[in-house]
JSON list of C-alpha atoms in Angstrom, two decimals:
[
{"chain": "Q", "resi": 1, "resn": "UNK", "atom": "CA", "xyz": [61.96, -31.77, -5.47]},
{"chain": "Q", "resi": 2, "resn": "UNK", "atom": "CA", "xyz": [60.93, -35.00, -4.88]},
{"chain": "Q", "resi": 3, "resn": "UNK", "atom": "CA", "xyz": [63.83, -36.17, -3.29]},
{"chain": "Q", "resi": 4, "resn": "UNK", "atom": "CA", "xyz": [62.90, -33.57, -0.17]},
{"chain": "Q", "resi": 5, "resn": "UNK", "atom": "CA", "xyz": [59.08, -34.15, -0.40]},
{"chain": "Q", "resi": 6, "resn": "UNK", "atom": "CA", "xyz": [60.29, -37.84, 0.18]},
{"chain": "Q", "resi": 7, "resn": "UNK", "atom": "CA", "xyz": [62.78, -36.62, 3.32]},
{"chain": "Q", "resi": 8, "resn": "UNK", "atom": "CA", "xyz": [59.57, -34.63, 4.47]},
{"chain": "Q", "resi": 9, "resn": "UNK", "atom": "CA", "xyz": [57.22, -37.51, 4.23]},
{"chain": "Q", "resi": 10, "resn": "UNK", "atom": "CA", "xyz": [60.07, -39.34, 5.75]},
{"chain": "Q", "resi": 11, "resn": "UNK", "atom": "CA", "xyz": [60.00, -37.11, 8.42]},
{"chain": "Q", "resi": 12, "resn": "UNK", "atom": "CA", "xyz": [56.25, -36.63, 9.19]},
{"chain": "Q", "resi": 13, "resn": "UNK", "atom": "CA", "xyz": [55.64, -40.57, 9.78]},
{"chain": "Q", "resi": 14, "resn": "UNK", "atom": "CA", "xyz": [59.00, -40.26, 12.37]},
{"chain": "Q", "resi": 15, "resn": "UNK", "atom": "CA", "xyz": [56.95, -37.75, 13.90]},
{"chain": "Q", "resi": 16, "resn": "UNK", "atom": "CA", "xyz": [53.51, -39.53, 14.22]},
{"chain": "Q", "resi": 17, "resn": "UNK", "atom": "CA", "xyz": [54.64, -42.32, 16.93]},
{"chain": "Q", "resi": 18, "resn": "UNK", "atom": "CA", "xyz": [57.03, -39.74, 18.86]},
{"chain": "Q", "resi": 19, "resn": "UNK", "atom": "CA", "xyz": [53.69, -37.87, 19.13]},
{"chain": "Q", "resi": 20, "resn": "UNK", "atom": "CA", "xyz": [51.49, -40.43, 20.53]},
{"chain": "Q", "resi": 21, "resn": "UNK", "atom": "CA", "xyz": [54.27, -41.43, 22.77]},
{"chain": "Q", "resi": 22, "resn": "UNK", "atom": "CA", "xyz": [54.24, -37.68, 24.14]},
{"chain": "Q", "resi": 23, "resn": "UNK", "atom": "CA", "xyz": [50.13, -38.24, 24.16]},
{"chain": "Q", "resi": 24, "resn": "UNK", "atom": "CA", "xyz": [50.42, -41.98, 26.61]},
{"chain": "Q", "resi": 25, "resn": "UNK", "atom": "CA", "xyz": [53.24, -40.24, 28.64]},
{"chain": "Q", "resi": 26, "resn": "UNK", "atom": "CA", "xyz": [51.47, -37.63, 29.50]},
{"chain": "Q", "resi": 27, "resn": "UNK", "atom": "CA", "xyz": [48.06, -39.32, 30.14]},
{"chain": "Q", "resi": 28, "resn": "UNK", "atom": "CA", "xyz": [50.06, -42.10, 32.35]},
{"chain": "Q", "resi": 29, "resn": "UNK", "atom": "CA", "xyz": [51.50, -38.66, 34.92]},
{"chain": "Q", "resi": 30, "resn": "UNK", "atom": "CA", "xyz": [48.03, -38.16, 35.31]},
{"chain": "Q", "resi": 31, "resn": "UNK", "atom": "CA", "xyz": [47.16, -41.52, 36.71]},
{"chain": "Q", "resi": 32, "resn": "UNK", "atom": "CA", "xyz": [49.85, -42.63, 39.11]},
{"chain": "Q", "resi": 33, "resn": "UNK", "atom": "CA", "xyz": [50.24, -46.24, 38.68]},
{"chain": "Q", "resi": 34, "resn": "UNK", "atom": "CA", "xyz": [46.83, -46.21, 37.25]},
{"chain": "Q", "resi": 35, "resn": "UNK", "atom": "CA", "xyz": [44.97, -44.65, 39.78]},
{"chain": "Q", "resi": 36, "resn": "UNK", "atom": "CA", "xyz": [42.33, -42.05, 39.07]},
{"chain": "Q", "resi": 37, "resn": "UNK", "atom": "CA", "xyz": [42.14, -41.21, 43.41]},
{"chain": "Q", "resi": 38, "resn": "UNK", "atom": "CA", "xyz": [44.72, -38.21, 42.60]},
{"chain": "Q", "resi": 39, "resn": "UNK", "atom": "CA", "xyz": [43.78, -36.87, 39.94]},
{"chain": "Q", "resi": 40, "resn": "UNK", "atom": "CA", "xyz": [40.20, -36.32, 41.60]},
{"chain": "Q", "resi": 41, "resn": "UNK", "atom": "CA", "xyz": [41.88, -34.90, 44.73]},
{"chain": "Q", "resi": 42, "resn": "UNK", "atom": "CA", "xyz": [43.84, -32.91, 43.04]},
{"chain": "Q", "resi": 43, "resn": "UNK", "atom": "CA", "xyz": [46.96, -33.83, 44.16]},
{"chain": "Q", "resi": 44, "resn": "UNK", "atom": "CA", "xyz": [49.19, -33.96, 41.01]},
{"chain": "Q", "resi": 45, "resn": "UNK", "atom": "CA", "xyz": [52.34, -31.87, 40.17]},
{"chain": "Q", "resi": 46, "resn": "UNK", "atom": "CA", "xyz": [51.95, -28.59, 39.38]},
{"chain": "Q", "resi": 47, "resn": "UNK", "atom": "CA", "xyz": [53.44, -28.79, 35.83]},
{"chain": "Q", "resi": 48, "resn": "UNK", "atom": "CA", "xyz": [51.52, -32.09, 35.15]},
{"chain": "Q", "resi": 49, "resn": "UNK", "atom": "CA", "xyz": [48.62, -29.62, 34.25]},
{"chain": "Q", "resi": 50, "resn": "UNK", "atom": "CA", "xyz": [50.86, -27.59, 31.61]},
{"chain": "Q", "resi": 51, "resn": "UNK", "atom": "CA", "xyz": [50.09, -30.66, 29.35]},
{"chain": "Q", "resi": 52, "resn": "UNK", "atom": "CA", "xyz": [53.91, -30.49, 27.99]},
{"chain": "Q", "resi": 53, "resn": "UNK", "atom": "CA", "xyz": [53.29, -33.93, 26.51]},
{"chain": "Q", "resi": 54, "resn": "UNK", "atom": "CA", "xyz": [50.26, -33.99, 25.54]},
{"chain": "Q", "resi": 55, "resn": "UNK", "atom": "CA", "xyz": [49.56, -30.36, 23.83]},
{"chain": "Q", "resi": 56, "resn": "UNK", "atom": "CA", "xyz": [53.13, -29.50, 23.32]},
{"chain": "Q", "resi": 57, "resn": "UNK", "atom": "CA", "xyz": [54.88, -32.87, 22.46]},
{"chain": "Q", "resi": 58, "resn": "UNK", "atom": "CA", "xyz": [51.83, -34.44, 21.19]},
{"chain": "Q", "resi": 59, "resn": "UNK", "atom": "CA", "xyz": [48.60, -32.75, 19.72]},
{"chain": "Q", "resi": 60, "resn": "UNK", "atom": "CA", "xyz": [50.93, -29.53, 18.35]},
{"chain": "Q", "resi": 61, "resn": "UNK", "atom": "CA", "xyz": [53.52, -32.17, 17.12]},
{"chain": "Q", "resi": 62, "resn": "UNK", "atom": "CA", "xyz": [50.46, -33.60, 14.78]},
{"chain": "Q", "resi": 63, "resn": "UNK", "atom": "CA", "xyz": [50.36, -29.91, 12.80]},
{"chain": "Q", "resi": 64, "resn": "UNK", "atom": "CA", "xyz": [53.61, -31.00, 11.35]},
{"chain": "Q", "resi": 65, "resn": "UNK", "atom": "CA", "xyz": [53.57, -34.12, 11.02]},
{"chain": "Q", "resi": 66, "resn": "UNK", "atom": "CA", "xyz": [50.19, -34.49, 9.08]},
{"chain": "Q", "resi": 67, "resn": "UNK", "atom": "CA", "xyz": [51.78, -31.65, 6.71]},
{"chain": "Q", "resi": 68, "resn": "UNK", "atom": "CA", "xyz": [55.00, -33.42, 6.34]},
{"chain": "Q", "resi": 69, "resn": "UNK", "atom": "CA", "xyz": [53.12, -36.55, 5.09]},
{"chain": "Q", "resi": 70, "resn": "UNK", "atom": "CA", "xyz": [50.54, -34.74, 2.79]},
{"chain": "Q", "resi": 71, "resn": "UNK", "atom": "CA", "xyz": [53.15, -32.48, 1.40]},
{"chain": "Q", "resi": 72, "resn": "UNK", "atom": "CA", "xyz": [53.04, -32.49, -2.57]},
{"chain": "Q", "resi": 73, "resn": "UNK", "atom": "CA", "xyz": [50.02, -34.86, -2.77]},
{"chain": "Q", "resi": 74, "resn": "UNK", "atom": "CA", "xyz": [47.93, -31.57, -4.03]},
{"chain": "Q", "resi": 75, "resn": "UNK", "atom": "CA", "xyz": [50.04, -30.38, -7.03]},
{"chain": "Q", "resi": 76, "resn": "UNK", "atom": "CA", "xyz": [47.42, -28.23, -8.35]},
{"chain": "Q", "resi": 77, "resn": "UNK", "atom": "CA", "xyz": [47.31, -25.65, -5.33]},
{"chain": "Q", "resi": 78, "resn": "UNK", "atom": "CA", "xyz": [50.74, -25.30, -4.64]},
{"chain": "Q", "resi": 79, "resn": "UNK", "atom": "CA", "xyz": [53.80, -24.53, -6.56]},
{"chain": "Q", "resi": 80, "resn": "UNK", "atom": "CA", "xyz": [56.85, -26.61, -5.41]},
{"chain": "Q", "resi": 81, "resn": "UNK", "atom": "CA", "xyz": [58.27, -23.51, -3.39]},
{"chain": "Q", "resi": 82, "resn": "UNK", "atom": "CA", "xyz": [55.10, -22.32, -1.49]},
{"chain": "Q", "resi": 83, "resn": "UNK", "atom": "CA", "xyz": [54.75, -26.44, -0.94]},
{"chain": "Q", "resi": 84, "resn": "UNK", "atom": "CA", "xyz": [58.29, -25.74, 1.19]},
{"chain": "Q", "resi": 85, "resn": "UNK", "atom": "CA", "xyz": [57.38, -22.39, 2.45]},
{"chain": "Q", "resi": 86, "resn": "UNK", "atom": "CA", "xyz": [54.26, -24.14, 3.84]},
{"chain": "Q", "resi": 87, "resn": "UNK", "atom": "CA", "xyz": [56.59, -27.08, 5.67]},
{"chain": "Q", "resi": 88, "resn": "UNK", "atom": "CA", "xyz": [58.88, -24.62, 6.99]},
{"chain": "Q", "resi": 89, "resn": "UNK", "atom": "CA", "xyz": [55.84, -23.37, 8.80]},
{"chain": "Q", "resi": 90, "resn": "UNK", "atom": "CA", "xyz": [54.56, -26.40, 10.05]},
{"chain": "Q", "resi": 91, "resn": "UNK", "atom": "CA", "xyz": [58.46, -26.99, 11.37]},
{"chain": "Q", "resi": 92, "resn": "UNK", "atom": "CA", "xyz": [58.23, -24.16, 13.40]},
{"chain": "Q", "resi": 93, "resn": "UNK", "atom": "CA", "xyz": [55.07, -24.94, 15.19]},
{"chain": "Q", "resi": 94, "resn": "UNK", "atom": "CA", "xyz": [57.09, -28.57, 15.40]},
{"chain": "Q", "resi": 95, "resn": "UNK", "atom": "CA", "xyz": [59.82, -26.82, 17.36]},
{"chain": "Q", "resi": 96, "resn": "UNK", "atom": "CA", "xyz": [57.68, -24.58, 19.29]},
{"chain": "Q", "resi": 97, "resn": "UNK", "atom": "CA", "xyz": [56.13, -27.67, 20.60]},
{"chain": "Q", "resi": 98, "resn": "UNK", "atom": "CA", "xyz": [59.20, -29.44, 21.28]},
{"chain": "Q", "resi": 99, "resn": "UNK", "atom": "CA", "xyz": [60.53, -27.08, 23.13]},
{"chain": "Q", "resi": 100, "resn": "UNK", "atom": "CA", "xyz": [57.83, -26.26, 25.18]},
{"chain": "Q", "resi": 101, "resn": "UNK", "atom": "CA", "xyz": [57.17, -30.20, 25.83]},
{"chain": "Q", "resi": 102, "resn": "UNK", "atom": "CA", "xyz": [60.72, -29.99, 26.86]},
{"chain": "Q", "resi": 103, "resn": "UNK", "atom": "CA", "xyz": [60.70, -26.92, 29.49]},
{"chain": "Q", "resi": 104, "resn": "UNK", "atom": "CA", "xyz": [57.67, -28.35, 30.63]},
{"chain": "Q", "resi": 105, "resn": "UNK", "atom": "CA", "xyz": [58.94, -32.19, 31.60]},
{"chain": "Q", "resi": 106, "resn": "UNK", "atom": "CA", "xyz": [62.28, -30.53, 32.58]},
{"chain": "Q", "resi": 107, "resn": "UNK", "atom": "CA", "xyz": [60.66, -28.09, 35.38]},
{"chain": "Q", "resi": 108, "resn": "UNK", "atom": "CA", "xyz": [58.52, -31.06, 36.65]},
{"chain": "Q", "resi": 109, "resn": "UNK", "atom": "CA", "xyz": [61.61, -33.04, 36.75]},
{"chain": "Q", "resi": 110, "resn": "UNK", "atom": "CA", "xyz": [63.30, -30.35, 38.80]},
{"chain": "Q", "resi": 111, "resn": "UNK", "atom": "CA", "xyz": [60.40, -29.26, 41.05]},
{"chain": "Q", "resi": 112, "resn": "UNK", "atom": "CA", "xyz": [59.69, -33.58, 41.71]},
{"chain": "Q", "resi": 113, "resn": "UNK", "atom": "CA", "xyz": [56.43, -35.03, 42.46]},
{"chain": "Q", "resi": 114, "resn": "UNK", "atom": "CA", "xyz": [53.79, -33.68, 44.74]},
{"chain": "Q", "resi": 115, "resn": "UNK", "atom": "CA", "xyz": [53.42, -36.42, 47.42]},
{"chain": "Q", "resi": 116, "resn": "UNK", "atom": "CA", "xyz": [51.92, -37.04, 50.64]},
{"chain": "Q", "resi": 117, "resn": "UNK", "atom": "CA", "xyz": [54.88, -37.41, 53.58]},
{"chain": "Q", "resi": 118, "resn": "UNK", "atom": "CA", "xyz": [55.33, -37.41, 57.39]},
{"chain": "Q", "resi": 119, "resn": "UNK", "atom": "CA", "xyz": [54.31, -33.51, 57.20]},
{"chain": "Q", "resi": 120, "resn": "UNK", "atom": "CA", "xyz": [51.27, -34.03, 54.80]},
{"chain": "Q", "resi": 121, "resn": "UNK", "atom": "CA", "xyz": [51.38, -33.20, 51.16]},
{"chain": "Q", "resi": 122, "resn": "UNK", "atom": "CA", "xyz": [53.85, -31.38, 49.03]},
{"chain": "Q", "resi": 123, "resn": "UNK", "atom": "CA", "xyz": [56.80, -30.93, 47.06]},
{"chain": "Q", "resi": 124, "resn": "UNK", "atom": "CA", "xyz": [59.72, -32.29, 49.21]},
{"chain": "Q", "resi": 125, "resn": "UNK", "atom": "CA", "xyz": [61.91, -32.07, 46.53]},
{"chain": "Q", "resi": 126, "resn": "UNK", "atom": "CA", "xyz": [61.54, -28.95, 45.55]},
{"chain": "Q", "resi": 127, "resn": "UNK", "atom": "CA", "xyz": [64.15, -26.87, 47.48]},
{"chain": "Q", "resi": 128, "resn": "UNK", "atom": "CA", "xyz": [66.66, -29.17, 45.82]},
{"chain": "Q", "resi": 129, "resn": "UNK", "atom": "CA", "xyz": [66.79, -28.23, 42.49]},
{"chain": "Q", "resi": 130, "resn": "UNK", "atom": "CA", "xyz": [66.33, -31.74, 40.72]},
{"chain": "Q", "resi": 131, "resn": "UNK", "atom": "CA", "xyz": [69.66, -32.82, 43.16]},
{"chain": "Q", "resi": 132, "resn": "UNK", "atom": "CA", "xyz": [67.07, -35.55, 44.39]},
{"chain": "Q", "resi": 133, "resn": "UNK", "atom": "CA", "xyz": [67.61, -37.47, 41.26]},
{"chain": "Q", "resi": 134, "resn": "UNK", "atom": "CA", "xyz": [70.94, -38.59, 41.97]},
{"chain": "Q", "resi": 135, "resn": "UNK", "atom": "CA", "xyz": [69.66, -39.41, 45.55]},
{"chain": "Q", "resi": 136, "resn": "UNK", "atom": "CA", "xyz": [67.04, -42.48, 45.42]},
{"chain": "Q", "resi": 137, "resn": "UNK", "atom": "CA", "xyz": [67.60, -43.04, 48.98]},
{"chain": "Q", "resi": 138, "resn": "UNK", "atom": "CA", "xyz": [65.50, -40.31, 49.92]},
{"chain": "Q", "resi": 139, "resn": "UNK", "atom": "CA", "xyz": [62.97, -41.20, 47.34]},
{"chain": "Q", "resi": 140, "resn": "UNK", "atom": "CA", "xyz": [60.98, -43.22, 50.33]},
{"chain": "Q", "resi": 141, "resn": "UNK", "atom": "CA", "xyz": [60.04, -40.05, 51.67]},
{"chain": "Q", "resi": 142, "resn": "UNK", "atom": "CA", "xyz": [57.01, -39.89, 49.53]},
{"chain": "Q", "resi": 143, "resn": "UNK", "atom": "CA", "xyz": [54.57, -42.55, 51.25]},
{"chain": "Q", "resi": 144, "resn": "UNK", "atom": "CA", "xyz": [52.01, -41.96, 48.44]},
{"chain": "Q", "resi": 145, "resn": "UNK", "atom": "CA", "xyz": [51.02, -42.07, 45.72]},
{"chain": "Q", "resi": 146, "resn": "UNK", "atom": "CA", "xyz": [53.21, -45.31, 45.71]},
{"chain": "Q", "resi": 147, "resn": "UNK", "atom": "CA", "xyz": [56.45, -45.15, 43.69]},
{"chain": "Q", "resi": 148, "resn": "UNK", "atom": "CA", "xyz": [55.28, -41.94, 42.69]},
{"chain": "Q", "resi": 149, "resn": "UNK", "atom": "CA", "xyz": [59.38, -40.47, 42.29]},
{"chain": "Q", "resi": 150, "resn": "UNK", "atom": "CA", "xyz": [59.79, -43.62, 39.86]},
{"chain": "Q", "resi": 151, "resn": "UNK", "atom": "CA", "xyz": [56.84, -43.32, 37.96]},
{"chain": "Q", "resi": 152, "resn": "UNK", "atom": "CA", "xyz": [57.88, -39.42, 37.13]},
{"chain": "Q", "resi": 153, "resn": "UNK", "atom": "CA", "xyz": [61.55, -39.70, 36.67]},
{"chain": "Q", "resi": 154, "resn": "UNK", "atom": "CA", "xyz": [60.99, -42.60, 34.06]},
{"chain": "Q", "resi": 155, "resn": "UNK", "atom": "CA", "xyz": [57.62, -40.82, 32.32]},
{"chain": "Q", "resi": 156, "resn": "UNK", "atom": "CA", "xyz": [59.16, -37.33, 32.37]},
{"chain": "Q", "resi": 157, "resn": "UNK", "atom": "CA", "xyz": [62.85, -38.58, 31.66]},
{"chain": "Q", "resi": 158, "resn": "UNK", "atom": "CA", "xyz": [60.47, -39.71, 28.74]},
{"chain": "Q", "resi": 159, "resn": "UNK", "atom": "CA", "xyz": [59.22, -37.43, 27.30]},
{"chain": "Q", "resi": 160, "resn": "UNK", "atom": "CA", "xyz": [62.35, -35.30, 27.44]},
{"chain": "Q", "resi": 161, "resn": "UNK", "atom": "CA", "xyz": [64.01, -37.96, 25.12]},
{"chain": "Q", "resi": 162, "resn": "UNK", "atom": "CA", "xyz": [61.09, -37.70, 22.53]},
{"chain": "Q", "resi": 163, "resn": "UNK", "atom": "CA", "xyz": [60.93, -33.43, 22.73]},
{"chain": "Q", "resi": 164, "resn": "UNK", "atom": "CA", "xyz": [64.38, -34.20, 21.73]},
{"chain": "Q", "resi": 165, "resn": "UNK", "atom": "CA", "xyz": [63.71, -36.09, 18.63]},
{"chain": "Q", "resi": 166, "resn": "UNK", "atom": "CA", "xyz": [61.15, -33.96, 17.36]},
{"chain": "Q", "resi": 167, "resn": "UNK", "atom": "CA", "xyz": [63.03, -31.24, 17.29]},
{"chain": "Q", "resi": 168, "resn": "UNK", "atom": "CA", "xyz": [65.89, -32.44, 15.50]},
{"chain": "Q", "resi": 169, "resn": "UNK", "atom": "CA", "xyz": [63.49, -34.05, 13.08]},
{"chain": "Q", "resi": 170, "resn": "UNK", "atom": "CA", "xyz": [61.57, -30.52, 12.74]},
{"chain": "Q", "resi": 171, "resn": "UNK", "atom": "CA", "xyz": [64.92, -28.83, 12.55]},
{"chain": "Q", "resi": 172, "resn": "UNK", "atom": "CA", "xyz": [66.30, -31.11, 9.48]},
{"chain": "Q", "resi": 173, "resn": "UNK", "atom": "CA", "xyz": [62.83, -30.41, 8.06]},
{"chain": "Q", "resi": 174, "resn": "UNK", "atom": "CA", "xyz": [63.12, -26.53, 8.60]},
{"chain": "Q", "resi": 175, "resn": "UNK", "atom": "CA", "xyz": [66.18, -26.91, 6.68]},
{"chain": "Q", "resi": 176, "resn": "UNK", "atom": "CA", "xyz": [65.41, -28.90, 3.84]},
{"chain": "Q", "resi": 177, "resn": "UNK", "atom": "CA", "xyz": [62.26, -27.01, 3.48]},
{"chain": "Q", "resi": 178, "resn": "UNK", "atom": "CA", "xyz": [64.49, -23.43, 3.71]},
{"chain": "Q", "resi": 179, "resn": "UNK", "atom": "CA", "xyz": [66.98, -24.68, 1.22]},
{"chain": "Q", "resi": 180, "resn": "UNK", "atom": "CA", "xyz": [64.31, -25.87, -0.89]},
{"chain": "Q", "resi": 181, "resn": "UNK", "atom": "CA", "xyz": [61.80, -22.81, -1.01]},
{"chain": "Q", "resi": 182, "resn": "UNK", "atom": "CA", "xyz": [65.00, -20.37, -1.61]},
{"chain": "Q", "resi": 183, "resn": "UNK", "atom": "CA", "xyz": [67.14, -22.28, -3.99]},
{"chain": "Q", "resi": 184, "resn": "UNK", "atom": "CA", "xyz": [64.58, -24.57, -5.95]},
{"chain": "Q", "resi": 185, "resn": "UNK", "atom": "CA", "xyz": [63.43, -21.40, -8.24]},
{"chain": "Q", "resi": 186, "resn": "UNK", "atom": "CA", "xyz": [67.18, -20.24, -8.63]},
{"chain": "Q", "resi": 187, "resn": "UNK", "atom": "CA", "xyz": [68.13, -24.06, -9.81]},
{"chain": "Q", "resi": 188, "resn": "UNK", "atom": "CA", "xyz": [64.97, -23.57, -12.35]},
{"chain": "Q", "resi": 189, "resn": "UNK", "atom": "CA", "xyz": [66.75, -20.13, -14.12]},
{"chain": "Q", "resi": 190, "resn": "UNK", "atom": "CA", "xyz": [70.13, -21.84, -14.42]},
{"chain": "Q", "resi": 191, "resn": "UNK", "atom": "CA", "xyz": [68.15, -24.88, -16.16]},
{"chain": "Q", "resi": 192, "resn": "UNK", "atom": "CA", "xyz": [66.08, -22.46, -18.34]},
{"chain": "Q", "resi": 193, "resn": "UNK", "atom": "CA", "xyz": [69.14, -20.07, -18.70]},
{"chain": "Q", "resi": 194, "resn": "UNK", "atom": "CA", "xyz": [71.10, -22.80, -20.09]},
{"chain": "Q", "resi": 195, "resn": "UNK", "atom": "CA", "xyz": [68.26, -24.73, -22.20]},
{"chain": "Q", "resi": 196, "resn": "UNK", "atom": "CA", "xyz": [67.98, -21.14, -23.98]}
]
């Protein structure tokens, strides 16, 4: 057992960073290069507001990883498979937010920024179906906020690559915590069956 309450530590201080990275990511596509004029206008992306980063990717993503690090440091109040059980749980939520960090930074990617052009503000990317990406000479079409098409392809493409890791890291901690809660008290019989 304490060879996968190590992995899970392991795993829950691989998760910390990733989180806060979600957190700044998400805090930075609220500022366009730093300014606060657009957020007080109102004149974000629609799916900025979801908070993919920040609640899914980041603040959800601390349920896990604060269990994966505490795991086993109470021995009196759990027994070593309820200790699992309990990870396996906090995995899930880990995936759940993952995933939804993930759908969230993906749609924004698709639908592009929200930008003022020669027709006034709005989505001129949207009709495209995230094509734009692999067309930066169009990109000058939004005249504000400034480099806005950079600053969301590089902070979403972001946070895409970290919903990524966290959910393989909550995955390989759903599974050592499975295998662990269902076959940790069947190694214990075949070491009592054969010490008998």
């Amino acid at each position: 057992m304490c060879c996968s309450v190590g992995f899970a530590r392991a795993m829950g201080l691989a998760l910390l960073p990733l989180a806060v990275c979600c957190i700044l990511a998400n805090l930075l596509l609220l500022f366009p290069m730093g300014e606060i004029t657009y957020i007080k206008q109102d004149r974000l992306a629609g799916y900025i507001w979801y908070f993919g980063g920040l609640g899914g990717g980041g603040l959800l993503m601390l349920i896990p990883a604060v269990s994966f690090i505490t795991l086993g440091k109470c021995s009196c109040c759990w027994n070593e498979s309820l200790m699992m059980c309990g990870s396996v749980l906090a995995a899930i939520i880990g995936l759940l937010g993952s995933a939804y960090c993930f759908v969230i930074s993906g749609l924004a990617l698709v639908q592009g920024p929200h930008c003022f052009t020669s027709y006034g503000w709005s989505y001129p990317f949207a009709d495209q179906y995230g094509r734009y990406l692999l067309k930066p000479e169009i990109w000058p079409q939004c005249h504000q906020p400034l480099n806005i098409v950079e600053w969301n392809v590089t902070l979403l493409c972001v946070l895409l690559g970290l919903a990524v890791l966290e959910f393989i890291i909550c995955l390989l901690q759903l599974g050592n915590g499975l295998v662990n809660a269902i076959c940790r008290p069947c190694c214990y019989k075949q070491e009592y069956s054969l010490n008998a």
